[in-house]
mmCIF file of C-alpha atoms in Angstrom:
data_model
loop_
_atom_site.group_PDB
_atom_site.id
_atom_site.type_symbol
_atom_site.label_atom_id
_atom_site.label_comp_id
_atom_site.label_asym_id
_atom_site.label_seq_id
_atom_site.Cartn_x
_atom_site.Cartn_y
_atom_site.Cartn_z
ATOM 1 C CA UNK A 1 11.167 2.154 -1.349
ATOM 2 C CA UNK A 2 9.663 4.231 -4.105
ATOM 3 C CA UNK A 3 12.280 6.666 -4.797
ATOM 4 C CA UNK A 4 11.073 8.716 -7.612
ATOM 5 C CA UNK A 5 14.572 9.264 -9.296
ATOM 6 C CA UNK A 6 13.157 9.813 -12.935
ATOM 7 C CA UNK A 7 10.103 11.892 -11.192
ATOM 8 C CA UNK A 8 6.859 11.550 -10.110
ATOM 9 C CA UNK A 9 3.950 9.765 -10.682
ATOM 10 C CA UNK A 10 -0.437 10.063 -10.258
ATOM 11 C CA UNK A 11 -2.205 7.125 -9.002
ATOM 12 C CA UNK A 12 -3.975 7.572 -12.668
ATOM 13 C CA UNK A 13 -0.670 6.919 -14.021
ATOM 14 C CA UNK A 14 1.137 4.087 -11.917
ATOM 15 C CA UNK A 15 -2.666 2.117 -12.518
ATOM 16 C CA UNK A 16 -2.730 2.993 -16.259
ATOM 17 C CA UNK A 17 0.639 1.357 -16.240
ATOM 18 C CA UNK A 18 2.385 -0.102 -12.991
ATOM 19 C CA UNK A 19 5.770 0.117 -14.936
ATOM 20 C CA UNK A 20 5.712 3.825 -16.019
ATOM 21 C CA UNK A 21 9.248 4.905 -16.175
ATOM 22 C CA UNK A 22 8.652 6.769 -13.496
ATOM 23 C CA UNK A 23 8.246 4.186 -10.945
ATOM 24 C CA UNK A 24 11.677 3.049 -9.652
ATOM 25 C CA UNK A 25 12.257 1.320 -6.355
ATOM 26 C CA UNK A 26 15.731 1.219 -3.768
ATOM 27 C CA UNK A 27 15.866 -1.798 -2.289
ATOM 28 C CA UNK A 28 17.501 -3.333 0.631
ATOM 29 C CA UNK A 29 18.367 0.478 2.505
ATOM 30 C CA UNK A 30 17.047 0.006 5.636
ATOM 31 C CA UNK A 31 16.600 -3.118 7.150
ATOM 32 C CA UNK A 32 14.072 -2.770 9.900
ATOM 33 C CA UNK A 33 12.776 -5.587 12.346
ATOM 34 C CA UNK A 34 9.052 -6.073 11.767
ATOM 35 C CA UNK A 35 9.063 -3.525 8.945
ATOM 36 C CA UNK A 36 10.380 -5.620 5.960
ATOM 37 C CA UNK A 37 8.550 -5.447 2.634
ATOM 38 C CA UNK A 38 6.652 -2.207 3.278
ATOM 39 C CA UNK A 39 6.606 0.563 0.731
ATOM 40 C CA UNK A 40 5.661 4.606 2.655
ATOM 41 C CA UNK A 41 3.684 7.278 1.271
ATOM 42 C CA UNK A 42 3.238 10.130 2.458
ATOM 43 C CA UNK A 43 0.611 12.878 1.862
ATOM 44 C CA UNK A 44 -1.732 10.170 0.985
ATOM 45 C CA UNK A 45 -5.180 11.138 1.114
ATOM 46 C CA UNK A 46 -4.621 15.464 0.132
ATOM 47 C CA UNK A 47 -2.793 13.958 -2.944
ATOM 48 C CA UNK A 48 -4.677 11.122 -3.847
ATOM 49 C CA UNK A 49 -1.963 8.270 -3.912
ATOM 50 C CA UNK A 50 -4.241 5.290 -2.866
ATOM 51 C CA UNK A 51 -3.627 4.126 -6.110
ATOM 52 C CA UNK A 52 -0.331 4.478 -6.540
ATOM 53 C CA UNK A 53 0.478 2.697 -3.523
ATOM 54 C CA UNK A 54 -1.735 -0.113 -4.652
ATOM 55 C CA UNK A 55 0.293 -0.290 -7.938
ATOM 56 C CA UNK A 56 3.279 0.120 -5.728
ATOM 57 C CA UNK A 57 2.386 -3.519 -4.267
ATOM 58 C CA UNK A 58 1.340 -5.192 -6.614
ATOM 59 C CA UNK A 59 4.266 -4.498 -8.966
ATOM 60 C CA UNK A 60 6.597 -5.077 -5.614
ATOM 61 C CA UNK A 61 4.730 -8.907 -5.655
ATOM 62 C CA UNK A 62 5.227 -9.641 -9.145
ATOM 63 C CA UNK A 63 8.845 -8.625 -9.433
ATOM 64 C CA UNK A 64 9.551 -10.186 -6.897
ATOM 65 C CA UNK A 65 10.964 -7.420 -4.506
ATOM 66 C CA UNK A 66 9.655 -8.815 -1.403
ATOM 67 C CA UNK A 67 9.750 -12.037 0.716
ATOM 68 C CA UNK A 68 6.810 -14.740 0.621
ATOM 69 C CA UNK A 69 4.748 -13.074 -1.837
ATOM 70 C CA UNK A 70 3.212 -10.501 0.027
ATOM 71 C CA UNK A 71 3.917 -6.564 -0.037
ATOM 72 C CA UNK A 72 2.954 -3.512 2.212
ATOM 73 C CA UNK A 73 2.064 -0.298 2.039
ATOM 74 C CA UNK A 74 1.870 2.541 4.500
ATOM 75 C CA UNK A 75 0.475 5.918 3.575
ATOM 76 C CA UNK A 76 0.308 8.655 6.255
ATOM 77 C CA UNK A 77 -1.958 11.769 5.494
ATOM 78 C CA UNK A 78 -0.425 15.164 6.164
ATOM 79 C CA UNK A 79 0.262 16.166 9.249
ATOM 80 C CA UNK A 80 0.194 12.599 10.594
ATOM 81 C CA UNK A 81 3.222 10.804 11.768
ATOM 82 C CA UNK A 82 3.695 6.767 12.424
ATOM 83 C CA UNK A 83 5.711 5.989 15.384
ATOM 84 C CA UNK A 84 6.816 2.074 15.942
ATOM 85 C CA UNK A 85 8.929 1.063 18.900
ATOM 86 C CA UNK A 86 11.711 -1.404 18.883
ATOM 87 C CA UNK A 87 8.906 -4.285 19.319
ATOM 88 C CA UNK A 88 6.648 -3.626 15.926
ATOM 89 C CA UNK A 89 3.987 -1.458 17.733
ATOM 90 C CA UNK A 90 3.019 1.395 15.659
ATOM 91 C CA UNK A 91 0.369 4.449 17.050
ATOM 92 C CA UNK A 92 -0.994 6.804 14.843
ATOM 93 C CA UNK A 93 -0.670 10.464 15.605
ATOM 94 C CA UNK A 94 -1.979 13.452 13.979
ATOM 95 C CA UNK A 95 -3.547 12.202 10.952
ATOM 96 C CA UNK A 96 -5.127 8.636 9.264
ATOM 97 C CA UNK A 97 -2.933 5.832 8.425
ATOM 98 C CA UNK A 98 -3.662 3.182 6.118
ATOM 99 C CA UNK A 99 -2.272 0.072 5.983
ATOM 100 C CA UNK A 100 -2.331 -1.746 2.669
ATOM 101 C CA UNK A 101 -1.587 -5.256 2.041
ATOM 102 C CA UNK A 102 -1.171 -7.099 -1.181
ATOM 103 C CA UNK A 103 -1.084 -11.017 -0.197
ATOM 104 C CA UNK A 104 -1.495 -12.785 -3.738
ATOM 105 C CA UNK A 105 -0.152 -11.625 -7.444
ATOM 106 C CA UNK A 106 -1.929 -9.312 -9.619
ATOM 107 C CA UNK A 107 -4.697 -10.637 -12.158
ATOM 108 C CA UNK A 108 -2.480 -8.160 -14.224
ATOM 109 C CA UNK A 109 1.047 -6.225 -14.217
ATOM 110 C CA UNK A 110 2.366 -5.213 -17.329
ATOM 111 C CA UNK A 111 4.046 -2.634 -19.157
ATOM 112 C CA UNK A 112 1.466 -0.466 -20.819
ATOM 113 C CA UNK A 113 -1.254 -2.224 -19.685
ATOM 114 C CA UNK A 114 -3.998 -1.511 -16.772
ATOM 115 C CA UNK A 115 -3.326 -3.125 -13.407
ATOM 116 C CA UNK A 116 -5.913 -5.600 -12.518
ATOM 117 C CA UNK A 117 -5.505 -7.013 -8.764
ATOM 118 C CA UNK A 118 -8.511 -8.191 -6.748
ATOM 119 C CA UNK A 119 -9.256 -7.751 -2.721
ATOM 120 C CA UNK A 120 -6.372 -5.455 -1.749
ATOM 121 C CA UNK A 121 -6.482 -5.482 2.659
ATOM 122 C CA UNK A 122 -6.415 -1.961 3.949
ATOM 123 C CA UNK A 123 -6.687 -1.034 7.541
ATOM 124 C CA UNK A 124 -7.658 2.849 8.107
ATOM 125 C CA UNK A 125 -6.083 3.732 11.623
ATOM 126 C CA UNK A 126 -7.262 6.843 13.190
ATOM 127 C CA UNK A 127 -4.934 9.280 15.478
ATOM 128 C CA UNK A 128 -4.383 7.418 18.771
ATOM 129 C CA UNK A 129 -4.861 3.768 17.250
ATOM 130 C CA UNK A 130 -2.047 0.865 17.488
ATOM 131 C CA UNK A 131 -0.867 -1.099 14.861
ATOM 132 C CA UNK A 132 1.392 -4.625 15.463
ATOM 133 C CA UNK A 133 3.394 -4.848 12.677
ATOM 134 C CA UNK A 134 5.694 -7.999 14.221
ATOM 135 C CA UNK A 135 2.323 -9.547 14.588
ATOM 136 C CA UNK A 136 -0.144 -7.748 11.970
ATOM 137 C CA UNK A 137 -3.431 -8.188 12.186
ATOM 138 C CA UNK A 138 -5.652 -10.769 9.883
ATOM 139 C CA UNK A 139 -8.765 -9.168 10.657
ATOM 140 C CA UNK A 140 -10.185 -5.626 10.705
ATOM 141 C CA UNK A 141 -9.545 -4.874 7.241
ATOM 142 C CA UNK A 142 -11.545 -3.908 4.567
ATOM 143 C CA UNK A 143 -11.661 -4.818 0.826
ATOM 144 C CA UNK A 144 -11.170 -2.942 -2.641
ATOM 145 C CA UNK A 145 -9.740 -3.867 -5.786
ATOM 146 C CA UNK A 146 -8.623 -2.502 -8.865
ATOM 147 C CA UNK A 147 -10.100 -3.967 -12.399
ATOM 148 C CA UNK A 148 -8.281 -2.508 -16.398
ATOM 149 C CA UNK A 149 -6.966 0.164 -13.732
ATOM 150 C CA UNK A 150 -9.988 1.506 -12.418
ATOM 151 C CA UNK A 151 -10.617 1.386 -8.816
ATOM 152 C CA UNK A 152 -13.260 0.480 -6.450
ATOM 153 C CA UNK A 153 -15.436 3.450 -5.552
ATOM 154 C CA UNK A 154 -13.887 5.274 -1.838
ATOM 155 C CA UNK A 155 -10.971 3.777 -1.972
ATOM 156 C CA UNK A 156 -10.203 5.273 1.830
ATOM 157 C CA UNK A 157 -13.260 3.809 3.715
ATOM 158 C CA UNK A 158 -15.054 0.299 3.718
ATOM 159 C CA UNK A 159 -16.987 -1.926 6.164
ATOM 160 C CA UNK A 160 -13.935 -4.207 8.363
ATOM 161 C CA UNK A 161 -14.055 -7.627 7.620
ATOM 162 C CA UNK A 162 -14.623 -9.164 11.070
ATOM 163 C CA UNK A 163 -15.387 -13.194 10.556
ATOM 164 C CA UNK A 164 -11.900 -13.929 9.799
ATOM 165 C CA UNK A 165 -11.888 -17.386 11.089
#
């Protein structure tokens, strides 16, 4: 969990330099079925914090904060809300939800340095959509990366990859 305890931080920022002093993480407070090494962020599209999130992973990956080298993270727009039942099943209400996976280590993650991390997964959900997070998708994503800390162009749309086979 990103819990900003020495303050906040800009997606400009965390991909300037995914270990800003600003970035701190809590780890091992909850301890959900089917929700294990996700990071949440909320007011994610008003405030911009796409790439924060995306630094958020990949530094997760290469410290080694999560299990099998993957991360997750979930940003929910304002006034949106994700609600996931006892079995993994999430719906989206009120707002877009993206779902941002990190499955491989970053290109780069170091202090003072840009991030560099290639083909970032993000699923956009739309209010009313369902999202299995005890058995998460491998298709219906779409692809954007971040190279010396400059991101892909739209950061929040992209054609779903569909020929996952």
């Amino acid at each position: 969990m990103y819990d900003a305890c020495r303050g906040s931080v800009t997606s400009d920022e965390a991909l300037y330099d995914p270990y800003d002093p600003a970035i701190t993480f809590t780890t091992g407070m909850f301890t959900w079925a089917n929700y294990g090494n996700t990071i949440n962020d909320s007011h994610f599209v008003s405030r911009n914090r796409m790439g924060r999130t995306m630094a958020f992973v990949a530094r997760a990956i290469e410290d080694g904060l999560t299990t099998g080298g993957a991360a997750w993270g979930v940003g929910v727009d304002d006034g949106g809300a994700l609600f996931i039942d006892r079995n993994g099943r999430a719906t989206v209400a009120g707002a877009d939800t993206f779902v941002v996976l990190g499955d491989h280590r970053p290109e780069r993650a170091d202090p003072d340095r840009y991030l560099s991390y290639s083909n970032y997964k993000i699923w956009r959900l739309r209010p009313g959509q369902t999202y299995d997070f005890k058995n998460r998708p491998t298709c219906g994503y779409y692809l954007r990366s971040i190279v010396n800390g400059v991101p892909d162009r739209d950061l929040y749309s992209g054609t779903p990859v569909t020929n996952c086979g």
